[in-house]
Coordinates of C-alpha atoms in Angstrom, one line a residue:
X298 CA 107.1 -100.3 -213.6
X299 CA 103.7 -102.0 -213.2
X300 CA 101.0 -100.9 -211.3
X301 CA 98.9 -102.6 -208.9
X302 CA 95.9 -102.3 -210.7
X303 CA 97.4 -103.1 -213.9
X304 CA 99.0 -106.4 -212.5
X305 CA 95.8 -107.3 -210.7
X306 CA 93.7 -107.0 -214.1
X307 CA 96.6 -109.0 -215.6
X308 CA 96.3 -111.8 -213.3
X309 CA 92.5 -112.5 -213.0
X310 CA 92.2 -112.2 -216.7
X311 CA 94.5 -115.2 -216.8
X312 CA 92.9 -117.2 -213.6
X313 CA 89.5 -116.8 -215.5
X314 CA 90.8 -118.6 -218.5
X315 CA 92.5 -121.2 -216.4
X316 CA 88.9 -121.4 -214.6
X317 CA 87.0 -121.5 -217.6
X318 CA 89.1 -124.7 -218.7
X319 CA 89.3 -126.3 -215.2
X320 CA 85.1 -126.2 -214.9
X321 CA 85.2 -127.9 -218.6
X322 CA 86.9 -130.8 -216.6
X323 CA 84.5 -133.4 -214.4
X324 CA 87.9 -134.3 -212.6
X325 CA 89.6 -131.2 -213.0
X326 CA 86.9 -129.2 -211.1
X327 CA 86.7 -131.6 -208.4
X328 CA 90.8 -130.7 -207.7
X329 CA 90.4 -127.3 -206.6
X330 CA 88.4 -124.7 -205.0
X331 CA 88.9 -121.5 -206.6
X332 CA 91.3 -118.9 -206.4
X333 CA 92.9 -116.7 -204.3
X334 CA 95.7 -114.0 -203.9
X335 CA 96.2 -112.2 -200.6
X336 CA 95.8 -113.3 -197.2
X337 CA 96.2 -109.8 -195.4
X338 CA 96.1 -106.0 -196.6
X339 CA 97.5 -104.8 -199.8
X340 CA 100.9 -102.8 -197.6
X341 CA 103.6 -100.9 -199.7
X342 CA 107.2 -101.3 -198.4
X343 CA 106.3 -103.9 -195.7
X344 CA 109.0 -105.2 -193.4
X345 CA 108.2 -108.8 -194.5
X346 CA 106.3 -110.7 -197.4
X347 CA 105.3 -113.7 -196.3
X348 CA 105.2 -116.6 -199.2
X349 CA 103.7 -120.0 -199.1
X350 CA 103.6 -122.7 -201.7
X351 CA 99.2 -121.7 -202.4
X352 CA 96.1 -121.6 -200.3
X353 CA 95.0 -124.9 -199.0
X354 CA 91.0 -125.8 -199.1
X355 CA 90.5 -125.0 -195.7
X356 CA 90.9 -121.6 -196.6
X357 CA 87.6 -119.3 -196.1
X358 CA 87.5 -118.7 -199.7
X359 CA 87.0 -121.9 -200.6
X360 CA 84.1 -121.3 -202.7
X361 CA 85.1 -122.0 -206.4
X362 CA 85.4 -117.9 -207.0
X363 CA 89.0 -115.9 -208.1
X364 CA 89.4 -113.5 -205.0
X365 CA 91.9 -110.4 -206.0
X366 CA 91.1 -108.3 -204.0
X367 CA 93.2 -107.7 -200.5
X368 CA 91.9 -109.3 -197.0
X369 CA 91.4 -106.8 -194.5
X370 CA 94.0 -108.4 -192.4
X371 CA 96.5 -111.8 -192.1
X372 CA 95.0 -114.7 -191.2
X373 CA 98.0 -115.3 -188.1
X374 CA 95.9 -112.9 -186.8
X375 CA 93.1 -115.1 -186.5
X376 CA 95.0 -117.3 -184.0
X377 CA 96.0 -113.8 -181.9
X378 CA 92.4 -113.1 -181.4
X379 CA 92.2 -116.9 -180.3
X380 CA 89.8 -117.0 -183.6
X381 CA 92.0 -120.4 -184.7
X382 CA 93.6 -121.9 -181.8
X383 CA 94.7 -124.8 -184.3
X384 CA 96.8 -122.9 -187.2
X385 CA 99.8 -124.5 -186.6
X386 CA 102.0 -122.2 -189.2
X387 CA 100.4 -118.9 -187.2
X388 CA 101.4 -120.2 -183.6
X389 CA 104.7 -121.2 -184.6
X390 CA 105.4 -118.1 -186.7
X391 CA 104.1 -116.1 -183.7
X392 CA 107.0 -118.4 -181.4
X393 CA 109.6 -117.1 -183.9
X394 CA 109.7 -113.7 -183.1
X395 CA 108.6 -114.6 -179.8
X396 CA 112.6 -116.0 -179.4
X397 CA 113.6 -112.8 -180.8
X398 CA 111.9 -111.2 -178.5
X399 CA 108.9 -109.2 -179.6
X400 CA 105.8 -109.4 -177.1
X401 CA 102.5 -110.3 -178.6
X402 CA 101.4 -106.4 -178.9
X403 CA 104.8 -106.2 -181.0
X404 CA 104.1 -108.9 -182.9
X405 CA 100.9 -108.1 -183.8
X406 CA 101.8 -104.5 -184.8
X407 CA 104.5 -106.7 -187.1
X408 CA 101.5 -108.7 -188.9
X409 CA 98.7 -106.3 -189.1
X410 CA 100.9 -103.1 -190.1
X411 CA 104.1 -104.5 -191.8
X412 CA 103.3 -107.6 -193.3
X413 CA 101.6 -108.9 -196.4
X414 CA 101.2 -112.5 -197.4
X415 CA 100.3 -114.1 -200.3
X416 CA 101.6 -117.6 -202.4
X417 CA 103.8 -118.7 -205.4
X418 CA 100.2 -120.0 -206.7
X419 CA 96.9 -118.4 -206.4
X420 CA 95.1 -121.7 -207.0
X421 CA 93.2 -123.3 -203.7
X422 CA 93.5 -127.0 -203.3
X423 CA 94.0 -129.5 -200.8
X424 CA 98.2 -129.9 -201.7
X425 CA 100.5 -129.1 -203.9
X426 CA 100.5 -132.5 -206.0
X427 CA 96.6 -131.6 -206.6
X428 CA 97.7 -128.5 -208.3
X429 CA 99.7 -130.8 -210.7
X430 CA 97.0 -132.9 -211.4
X431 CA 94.3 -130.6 -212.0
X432 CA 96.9 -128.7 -214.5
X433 CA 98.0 -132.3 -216.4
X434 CA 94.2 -132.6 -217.4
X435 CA 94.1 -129.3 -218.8
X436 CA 97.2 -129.2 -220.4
X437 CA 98.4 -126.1 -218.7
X438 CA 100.7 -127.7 -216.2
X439 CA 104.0 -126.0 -217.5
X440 CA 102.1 -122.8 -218.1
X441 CA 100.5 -122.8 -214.7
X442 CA 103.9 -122.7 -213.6
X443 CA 105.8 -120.0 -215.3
X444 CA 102.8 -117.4 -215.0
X445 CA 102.5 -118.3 -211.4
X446 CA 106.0 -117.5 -210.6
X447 CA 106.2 -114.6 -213.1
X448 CA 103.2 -113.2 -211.4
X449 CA 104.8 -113.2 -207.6
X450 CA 107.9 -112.1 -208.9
X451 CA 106.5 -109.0 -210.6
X452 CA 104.6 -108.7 -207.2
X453 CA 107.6 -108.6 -205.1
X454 CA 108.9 -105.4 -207.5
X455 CA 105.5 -103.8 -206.9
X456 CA 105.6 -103.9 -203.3
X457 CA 109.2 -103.8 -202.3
X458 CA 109.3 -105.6 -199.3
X459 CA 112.5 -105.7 -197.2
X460 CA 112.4 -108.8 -196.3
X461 CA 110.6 -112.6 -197.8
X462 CA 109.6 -115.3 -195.5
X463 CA 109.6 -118.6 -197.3
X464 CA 106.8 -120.7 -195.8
X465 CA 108.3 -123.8 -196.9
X466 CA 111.4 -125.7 -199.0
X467 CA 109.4 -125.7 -202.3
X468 CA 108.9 -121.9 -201.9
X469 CA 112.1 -121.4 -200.9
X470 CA 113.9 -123.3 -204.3
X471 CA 111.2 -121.8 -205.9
X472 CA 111.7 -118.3 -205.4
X473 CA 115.7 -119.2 -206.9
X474 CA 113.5 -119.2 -210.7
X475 CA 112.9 -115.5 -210.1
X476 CA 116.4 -115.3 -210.9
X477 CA 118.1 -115.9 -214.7
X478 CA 121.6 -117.3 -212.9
X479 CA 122.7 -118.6 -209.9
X480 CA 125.2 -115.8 -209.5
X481 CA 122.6 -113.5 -209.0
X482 CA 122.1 -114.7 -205.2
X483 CA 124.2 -116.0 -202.7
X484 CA 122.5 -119.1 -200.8
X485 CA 122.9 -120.3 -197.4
X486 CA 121.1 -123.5 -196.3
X487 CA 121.8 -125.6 -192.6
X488 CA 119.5 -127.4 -190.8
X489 CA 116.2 -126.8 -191.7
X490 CA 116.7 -123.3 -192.5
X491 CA 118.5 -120.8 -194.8
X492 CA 118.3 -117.6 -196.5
X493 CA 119.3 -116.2 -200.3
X494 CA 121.3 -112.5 -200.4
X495 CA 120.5 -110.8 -203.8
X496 CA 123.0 -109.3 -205.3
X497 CA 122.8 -105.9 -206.0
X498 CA 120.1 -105.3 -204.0
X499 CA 119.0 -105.4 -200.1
X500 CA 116.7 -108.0 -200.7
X501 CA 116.6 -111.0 -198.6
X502 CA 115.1 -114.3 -198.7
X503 CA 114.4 -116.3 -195.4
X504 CA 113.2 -120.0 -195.3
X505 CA 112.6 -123.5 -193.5
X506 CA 111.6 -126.2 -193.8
X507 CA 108.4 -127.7 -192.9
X508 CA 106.9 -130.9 -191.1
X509 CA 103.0 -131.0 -192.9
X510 CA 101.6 -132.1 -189.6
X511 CA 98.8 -130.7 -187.5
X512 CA 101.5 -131.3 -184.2
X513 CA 104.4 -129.4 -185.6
X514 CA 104.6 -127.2 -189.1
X515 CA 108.6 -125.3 -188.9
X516 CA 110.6 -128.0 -188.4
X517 CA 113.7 -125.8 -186.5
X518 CA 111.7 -123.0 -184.8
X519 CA 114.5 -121.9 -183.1
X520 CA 117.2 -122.3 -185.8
X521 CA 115.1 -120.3 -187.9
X522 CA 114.5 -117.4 -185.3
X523 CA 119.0 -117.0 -185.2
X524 CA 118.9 -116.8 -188.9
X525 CA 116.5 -113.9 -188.9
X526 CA 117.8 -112.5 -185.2
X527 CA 120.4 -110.1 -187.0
X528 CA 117.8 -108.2 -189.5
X529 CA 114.7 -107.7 -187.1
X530 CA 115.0 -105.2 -184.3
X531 CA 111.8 -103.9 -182.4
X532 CA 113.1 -100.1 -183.0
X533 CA 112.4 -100.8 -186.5
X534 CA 108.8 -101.2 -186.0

């Protein structure tokens, strides 16, 4: 099995060369912002993983650099401290397991002590079609891809999380190419919302859809708070 260290080394060696190539690019380098890996603490065994498609240039490390190293804590906690009154994804995420529930201290203690939260790619830029671009002039677009998702994958053995949030409908399909065959998984999809069983393994999957709006981000808040209602408990905390 991997190590942290070892995968982390493996990683930024790669995002350096993918840097080097990008900053050779006058239109590359105007498509992205850098990159980075986690948005909260580096947690072993968390209850959740949170996953979204990659860090968007609003993010704090937009500054052109590759940032490996762990945050010292999730960025949904920014909008608890009422640090980000405007992260929509935070707020809603925080209404989720306020259906099921949890009070804000409970939730909190969910983020900051049982979460991590990271992306399927490392690479900050203002949407997902810019990461496509900026790969296309490098010729590295295919490449980009199957590291990324071998990277997250190997992540998700490192860690062992219980459960994986899927910020999204891309993340969600995406996470499926962690898997050689479709037998490996059992899928359930309705309404905005689903989850993917692993076989052979207590792994599980959650996901949603999502309405890329500053007014509303999860596009069945409360759909996606009954699919999860069964596996979260507060006694687990």
């Amino acid at each position: 099995m991997n190590t942290i260290e070892n995968w982390t080394k493996e990683v930024k060696h790669y995002l350096e060369n993918i840097k080097e190539l990008l900053d050779q690019n006058e239109e590359a380098k105007k498509l992205y912002n850098g990159f980075y890996i986690w948005d909260s603490k580096l947690i072993y065994n968390p209850k959740i993983m949170f996953i979204g498609i990659n860090p968007g240039d609003g993010d704090k490390n937009n500054n052109g650099s590759i940032k490996t190293l762990p945050e010292e804590e999730m960025s949904f906690l920014e909008y608890l401290d009422g640090n980000n009154p405007t992260y929509t994804l935070a707020r809603e995420t925080v209404e989720v397991f306020s259906h099921l529930g949890f009070n804000e201290k409970e939730i909190r203690e969910l983020l900051d002590n049982n979460s991590v939260k990271t992306n399927l790619y490392y690479i900050i830029t203002s949407n997902m079609s810019k990461i496509n671009e900026c790969m296309n002039l490098i010729g590295k677009k295919d490449e980009f891809g199957r590291k990324s998702y071998a990277f997250t994958s190997e992540l998700i053995k490192i860690i062992k999380p219980k459960f994986i949030i899927c910020e999204g409908k891309k993340v969600f399909d995406g996470v499926k190419e962690f898997y050689d065959n479709k037998s490996d998984y059992e899928e359930i999809w309705s309404e905005d919302v689903g989850m993917l069983k692993i076989k052979d393994s207590d792994l599980i999957y959650f996901g949603y859809s999502r309405n890329l709006n500053k007014h509303n981000n999860i596009k069945n808040i409360k759909g996606f708070a009954d699919i999860i209602r069964p596996y979260f408990s507060k006694n687990d905390l």
